[in-house]
Structures are given as structure tokens and as C-alpha cells.
Amino acid sequence: MSEATTHDAHDHHDHGPAKGLMRWVTTTNHKDIGTLYLLFSLLMFFIGGAMAMVIRAELFEPGMQVVNPHFFNQMTTNHALIMIFGAVMPAFVGLANWLIPMMIGAPDMALPRMNNWSFWILPFAFTMMLSTIFMDGGAPAAGWTIYPPLVLQTGDAFPFMIFAIHMMGISSVMGAINVIATILNMRAPGMTLMKMPLFVWTWLITAYLLIAVMPVLAGAVTMLLTDKYFGTSFFTAAGGGDPVMYQHIFWFFGHPEVYILILPAFGIVSQIIPTFARKPLFGYSSMVYASASIAFLSFIVWAHHMFTVGMPVAGELFFMYATMLIAVPTGVKVFNWVSTMWKGSMTFETPMLFALGFVVLFTIGGFSGLMLAIAPSDFQYHDTYFVVAHFHYVLVTGAIFAIMGAAYYWLPKWTGHMYNETLGKWHFWLSTITVNILFFPQHFLGLAGMPRRIPDYSVQFAEFNMISSIGGFAFGLSQLLFAYIVISTIRGGAKATDKVWDGAEGLEWTLSSPPPYHSFSEAPEVK
Amino acid sequence: MSQNKSVWLHRALLGGAMLLGAGGAVAEYGLNMTQGVTEVSGEVYRLHMLIFYICCAIAVVVFGAMFYSIWKHRKSVGAQAANFHESTTVEIIWTIVPFAILISMAIPATKALINLEDTSDPDMTIKVTGYQWMWHYDYADEGVSFFSRLDEKSNAARQMNSGIDPASVEDYLLNVDNRLVLPAGKKVRFLITANDVIHSWWVPSLGWKKDAIPGYINEAWTKVEQPGVYRGQCAELCGKDHGFMPIVVEVMEQGAYDAWVAAQKATAQNDSPVATVVAAAN
Ligand code: HEM
Ligand SMILES: [Cu+2]
Ligand SMILES: [Cu+2]
């Protein structure tokens, strides 16, 4: 490919990074930017996690002890926004930056300057977002879904929140454009679309989803802004507007968004399992088609978040059927992963443990999703802890377990050092046990009738809340071990081989560990 | 399936899954959705259990295959990796079979949904309005209307570091000053709306919740045969006191209900409770 072969001629003769802090500020290198994204994501994971600890502390027992109800709502709102936009999405973009060029045989991302910009927007966006906690009226407290009219009661924080969301959206869209441009233009000769690793495929699809829906979110929050400050009434009934229209627009963004948060995880798991089963991925092409169908269906199921708003029965039926349908391609993926393990020769290093944990626990989240799809039952489940349990199974033991698995899997490649396997296994088992103590009882709480987003509850819910909080504190503490393992692996450790895992397949494993600053200056030949 | 057997089965499944090892303690706490007290809530419960058992069955097959494979196809027991990686037949089977299962699930769900939304031919109508942070009930045909708020004892105990043990308060956070009273055996239609932000009116025993949205009037219905007191809460985040606007429904025999209505009308003539509550709320 011409970019790759002419690359040297264009180069600035520096084949290593600049020195000092400016290396990170001005970098256009996909690996440096990937590292920035991943470290930023880790930081946000701990900030969002600290908010979760406040939530679980208040819910430890009945009565109000730790924070007042308004601050509690600020915590739930910001916890979710930070985890979704600050932890999970940047982690995936960081992985895309590191891995896509190495997996498709390219020297770097297609648009390196934009890449720098899309990262450096984020620290400013989140600083602004977090600073709202100190403003008059506090941080936004209307839930991450920021429904009007409630969100219009936000104090000084309101325009800052909207601006922060715009910046996050711009960053995501630029990241997505970069991914698409890289994948479509920079593949090594012979790397046809249907030979691309699944991680690349799922990211390509995710990038299209991002470009399609982030502007929708931007439109929705801009309408909120004009409703509050410029006298419009898009969502205000008294002025002829419609508060339910906001929900339709938000969830038209929101449901594809939840797949943005899981498709790259599907890709990661599809890389890890074949390596440790020492057997090629079962049903590669059906995995690609399943991802594409999930992406398509994700645009026509949004109102399953709104079964209780009073839609016409025909509408409720349509969204119920479409949502049930999405379980089919999701199921196909799980069946393919299990078949990949079948008759393999499996070993259980930490990345594989996280991938297996993902398959089991994500599937449990899928089951509760299927239950939520049944509209009449959702009239009971909706806005209870059952929903909270559902989305934490798919997001924590789904998206975040996959991200952690990815970190263990590729860290030796990135740093040139092996992580400590014993500690990694400890981290996995501690996380898996505590995360279930944290979230499994929340199914029971929801079924027994505990609404979500409440700071205090009736005493019948006391036992399971206490169990859940204990699990929460323990899960939070276990993650310090993860930070320790990552940092100590960056600093040193046993030398990693180029291939790292004996079952690993793919171009990234043909590079040295750590790989050269510019991944493939010569395009590799793909058979 | 007999009642006992199904209760046993779901306890075993839920309890077994919860990894707490405290099987005895499990039975004491609410673990599962209520069957409720209406035909609709029973139907919703049965759908919930049906889809739950379907999920359990799929889980047994999928996780069974996976753990079998983890056990038998390990390198440490000398497993050699096979090299198969495709089978169109298998892919078609595991697309069609789940699809068929889902259709069998969609049929009863559709029936239940249509019944749930059928608000035609009510015996009476009550208008429910959500406020930050209380409910207002309006018996349009009777000329009776009043606000319903968190009871005093709960309200005192829920203050920051109140020193009052919530366990010592009867029905902590689930009690109100004025209950919504309904006659037994009558189809009651609710017209649900809100005055400020979105709320959601939810009593689990009735089997549904419905959002209360400013500018919208949503319809819902219930018919409770059994007199009794049924409790619920606001289910849509509506600001700082969202957790503190419960709902209490008291279902009475027709005679008692008529007496209650008459008493309400009498007090309404003497001193208007609506006016005083509104004044207090402002
Ligand atoms: C089998 C696939 C899935 C189905 C059928 C499904 C279905 C549903 C339904 C019906 C709801 C609405 C529940 C309610 O509010 O009453 C819901 C909520 C949610 N789901 Fe899923 N889901 C699936 C997979 C996922 C995945 C993969 C993710 C993300 C990784 C996800 C994330 C969420 C989130 C975040 C919410 C809650 C949003 C909120 O109200 O704050 N779900 N799901
Ligand atoms: Cu959704
Ligand atoms: Cu509320």
C-alpha cells in the first residue's frame, strides 16, 4: 500500500519519541496516544469508582448517614457518565490505537494529528464535568439519561455539562473517523476485509455506530440548552413541546451506544479465546455477520427503555419483538465462543480467565436483557435494581472484564515485560467473586420491588443491600491490585518474547516486544 | 407444575446461583417478583417465570458445554487441539432454534400486553398527578380529591443522622398520610399525569408501573378482588426526594368504600384538606 511504502521518504528522520513531557502533548504516534487513552481511562475508572463507593456507603444500611439525597443523585449521575464516556469508551479507543495499525500491518493511524486532538479534548472535557461538583446547585443530578423537565432544574452546572458532553462527542467522532480511515485505507497487501482480526472488524462497525449516533446526542443536549436559556420549548409541555420526544431521541442514541460499549469487547474476547484454546475461532464469518446484524438491530429497539411512558400497544409490540430478535445474533456469538473452546487444548492464563469470565457473566447479563425485553414483565422490572443488575453484568463483567483481559493479553507486547501471573490470577478471582457479591443480589432487590436511584430504602431491602455494599467495597479494593500490576509491568519484569503466547496468531505478534515506534515501516506480506 | 414444586424449584435455582451458601436464610427475604393481587399481576408473574426458566435451560446447555470443555479439553490433561472452525449446518441450527423459542415466548407476552393496556369499560376513574414530592388523587365522579405524602414518622427518621432507627418505624418509607382507597372487585381506570417533572406510579402488587408525565395523560387500570393494603413507590427519578414519595393503596369492600367516600365528602365541606395541603406544600 502506498502510504506504507512511501512512508520513509516523508518521515522527519526521528524514529524515536521526543523527550520529556512534550512527547505526550505533541505526540502523533498511535502507540503514545493509545497509552494516553488507556492511562486516562484507568484514572477515570478510579474516579468513577470512588463515586460508586459513596453510593454503596450510603446504601449500606437504611437511613441517611453519609450524603444528602441531592448529593447522592449527583453521584449516581456522574458515576455513570464518567464510567461510560470516561472509562469504557476511551479504553476501547486506546486499544484501537495501539492494536489496529499493528493488526492490519500499517505504520500508524491514518490521521495522526486528529488523533492527538481527539485525545487531548478529553482531559479538558472531564475536568469541566468534574468541576461542576463545586458549582452553585451542585453537579448534574438528573441521572445519566438527563431527562427533561428534571434536568432543566440543574443549577449553574447545566451549560458546563452540555459543553462537556459536546466535547466528548467530538472526541469520539474524530476517533471513529480515524478508525474507519485507517482500516479502509491502510491495510497491508493481502489483508482483505474477511481476513481482518475480529477486533478490527468489531471496531469498524463500532466506529460507524459512533458516527451515526453521537450527533444525535449532540442534537438532543443542544435542544435542552436552548430550552433552558433561549426560550424554546422542544421538550416543555407548557410551551407545546414534548418531554417524551427527548426520550425517543436520547434512546435512539442510547441503545446503539450500549453496543458501542460492547462490540469491541466481543472483538477482544474473539482474539483471546482462540489463542488459549490453540484452535482457530469457530465461525469467523458468522461472527462478522452477527456483529453487523447486532449493529443494524440496535437502531430499531430504542423504545424498550420506554415501555412505561405510555406508547400505543402496536409500538410496544414492535419494540418488544425487535428487542427479542437482538438476542439471536448475541446468542450466536456465545455459541461460537464455546465451540472455539470445544476440543481445543486450553490453558488458563489471566487473559483467558477474564475471557471465560466474560463469556459466563456477560451471558447472564444477556439473559436478564432477554427478560427485560418482555414488555409486560418490564412493567415490573423497569427502573428497579433488576435493571441495575442487568447493565452492570453486561458492562462491568462484560465490557470491563474484556478490557482487563485485553490489558493482560497485550501488556507484554506493549511493554516488553511479562506481568506477574500469580498476581494476575489473584486479581481475576478476587474481581470475579466480589463482583458477583456486588451485583447478583441486586437482581433480588429489583424483583422484590426496590426502585433504582434512591438514596434510602425500606428495611425489607436491608440485607441484600448490605451484602451488595460489602461486595462493592471489596471489588473496589481489588482493582488497586490491577493498577499495581499494570504499573509494575510497565516499569519492569521478565522479558517477554515476540510471540508472548504460544497459540497467538496475527501480525502484532510478528513485531518485537515492545514493538518499534513506527509499527510496520515495511508493509508485511499477508498470505 | 404444582405451586409447591415451582416455589421449590425457583428457590433452588436462585439460591443455588447466589453463591452465598446461606440456603436457609434465603427463604426469609423477598427474592422474586410478587405474584400480586390482580389477574394482570399474576399473568406478568407467570411470564416472568416462563422466560426465567427458558434462560435457565439455555444456561444449563451453554454453560454445561463450556465447563465440560474446560474440564476435558485442557492442555494439562493432554488434550490435542482439533482444527475445525466452521459448520454452516450448526450455525443455521443455532440461529433457528433460539428464534423458535423466542416466538413461543412472544405469543403469551403479546396476549398479556394487550390485556394490560385494555382500559375500556371502567367502573370508575381516578386521576393521579405526580408532584415534587407527593401524589395527588382526584376521584372525579365523587368530587373527592387529596394529596398523599410520606408519613411523619418515616419523614423524621429519614433525615440525615436522625438517630431514629428505621427498623423501629412501621413501614419505613412505605407509609403515607392519606391512602388511595379503592373498592374491591371494580375495574378502576387511572388517568396519570404530572405537574412538574416526570414521575412513575408503581404498586408492585398491581403488576405494573406507568409514567406520570407533564402534558401527557396516561391510562392504566386495575381490578383488585382482595381487600388489603398494597404499597409502592415512585419509580422515575424526580429530584432530591424521589425516594420519599411512596404510594399506599387500600382496597375495601364496597360498603366500607362508600362510607369512606361519604366521610371524605363531609370533611371536604368542613375544612378543605386540599387547600391546606397545597398551602403547606408551597
Ligand atoms: C441480549 C441483549 C440485550 C437485551 C435484550 C437488552 C435489553 C434491555 C432492555 C429491555 C433494557 C431496558 C430495561 C428498562 O429500563 O426497563 C435494557 C437496559 C440497559 N441495557 Fe440492555 N440488553 C441487552 C444487552 C445489553 C448490552 C450488551 C449492554 C451494554 C454493554 C446493555 C446495557 C444496558 C444499559 C446500560 C441499560 C440501562 C440504561 C438505563 O436505563 O440507564 N444491554 N437492556
Ligand atoms: Cu437498549
Ligand atoms: Cu420519583
XYZ file of C-alpha atoms and ligand atoms in Angstrom, chain A residues 80 84 88 143-145 147 250-251 254-255 257-263 265-266 294 301-308 319 322-328 330-331 362-363 365-375 377-384 386-388 390-396 398-399 452-453, chain B residues 209, ligand 1:
118
model
C -22.443 6.680 35.111
C -19.355 5.280 30.163
C -15.044 2.332 28.906
C -29.367 10.655 36.002
C -27.014 9.946 33.098
C -30.053 9.951 30.805
C -34.331 13.624 31.121
C -31.908 10.070 23.665
C -32.507 6.338 23.321
C -28.596 5.362 23.822
C -29.254 1.879 22.587
C -24.380 3.435 22.499
C -24.678 0.332 24.672
C -23.492 -1.708 21.703
C -20.651 0.741 21.178
C -19.716 -0.282 24.710
C -19.781 -3.999 23.974
C -18.849 -4.683 20.323
C -15.323 -6.309 23.850
C -16.732 -9.024 21.595
C -26.490 -6.522 16.077
C -35.021 -1.265 19.560
C -34.569 2.034 21.397
C -38.028 2.294 22.899
C -37.507 -0.825 25.049
C -36.152 1.720 27.529
C -39.511 3.467 27.412
C -42.133 0.736 27.747
C -43.760 2.603 30.633
C -40.131 -2.797 20.170
C -37.253 -6.290 17.779
C -35.539 -6.472 21.159
C -36.134 -10.194 21.453
C -34.683 -10.583 17.991
C -31.388 -8.988 19.022
C -30.836 -11.896 21.392
C -30.392 -14.221 18.383
C -25.919 -12.256 20.522
C -26.556 -15.932 21.197
C -21.939 -11.393 30.032
C -24.321 -14.195 29.111
C -26.474 -10.124 31.608
C -27.862 -11.183 28.247
C -30.413 -13.400 29.975
C -31.658 -10.556 32.136
C -31.739 -8.435 28.961
C -33.988 -11.004 27.361
C -36.240 -10.892 30.401
C -36.362 -7.089 30.218
C -37.379 -7.354 26.574
C -40.701 -8.918 27.570
C -42.744 -5.723 27.765
C -42.750 -8.072 32.673
C -40.748 -4.910 32.085
C -43.667 -3.004 33.589
C -42.467 -4.580 36.835
C -38.691 -4.614 36.185
C -38.357 -1.125 34.751
C -36.491 1.420 36.869
C -35.685 -1.126 39.566
C -33.129 -5.551 38.321
C -32.175 -3.189 35.512
C -29.173 -2.033 37.531
C -28.587 -6.226 34.123
C -26.472 -3.385 32.898
C -23.708 -3.954 35.395
C -23.397 -7.578 34.291
C -23.073 -6.524 30.656
C -20.884 -3.505 31.379
C -18.661 -4.492 34.312
C -18.802 -7.661 30.070
C -17.055 -4.568 28.780
C -33.214 2.389 41.323
C -31.739 5.850 42.008
C -45.978 0.978 36.679
C -29.310 -9.711 24.724
C -29.056 -8.456 24.590
C -29.752 -7.367 25.385
C -31.078 -7.147 25.570
C -32.229 -7.964 25.013
C -31.194 -5.968 26.397
C -32.389 -5.406 26.803
C -32.508 -4.304 27.621
C -33.734 -3.664 27.988
C -35.123 -4.109 27.532
C -33.438 -2.624 28.811
C -34.424 -1.621 29.431
C -34.791 -2.035 30.804
C -35.612 -0.991 31.498
O -35.126 0.146 31.679
O -36.722 -1.325 31.894
C -32.021 -2.600 28.971
C -31.342 -1.671 29.742
C -29.985 -1.461 29.646
N -29.094 -2.239 28.945
Fe -29.526 -3.943 27.936
N -29.968 -5.521 26.717
C -29.051 -6.333 26.106
C -27.691 -6.197 26.138
C -27.040 -5.095 26.651
C -25.651 -4.792 26.425
C -24.714 -5.634 25.597
C -25.398 -3.644 27.080
C -24.111 -2.855 27.204
C -22.956 -3.322 27.209
C -26.607 -3.225 27.725
C -26.706 -2.101 28.503
C -27.865 -1.646 29.059
C -27.954 -0.462 29.877
C -26.798 0.487 30.241
C -29.281 -0.344 30.262
C -29.890 0.673 31.219
C -29.990 2.035 30.703
C -30.596 2.945 31.742
O -31.822 2.951 31.897
O -29.838 3.647 32.439
N -27.586 -4.130 27.448
N -31.458 -3.630 28.234
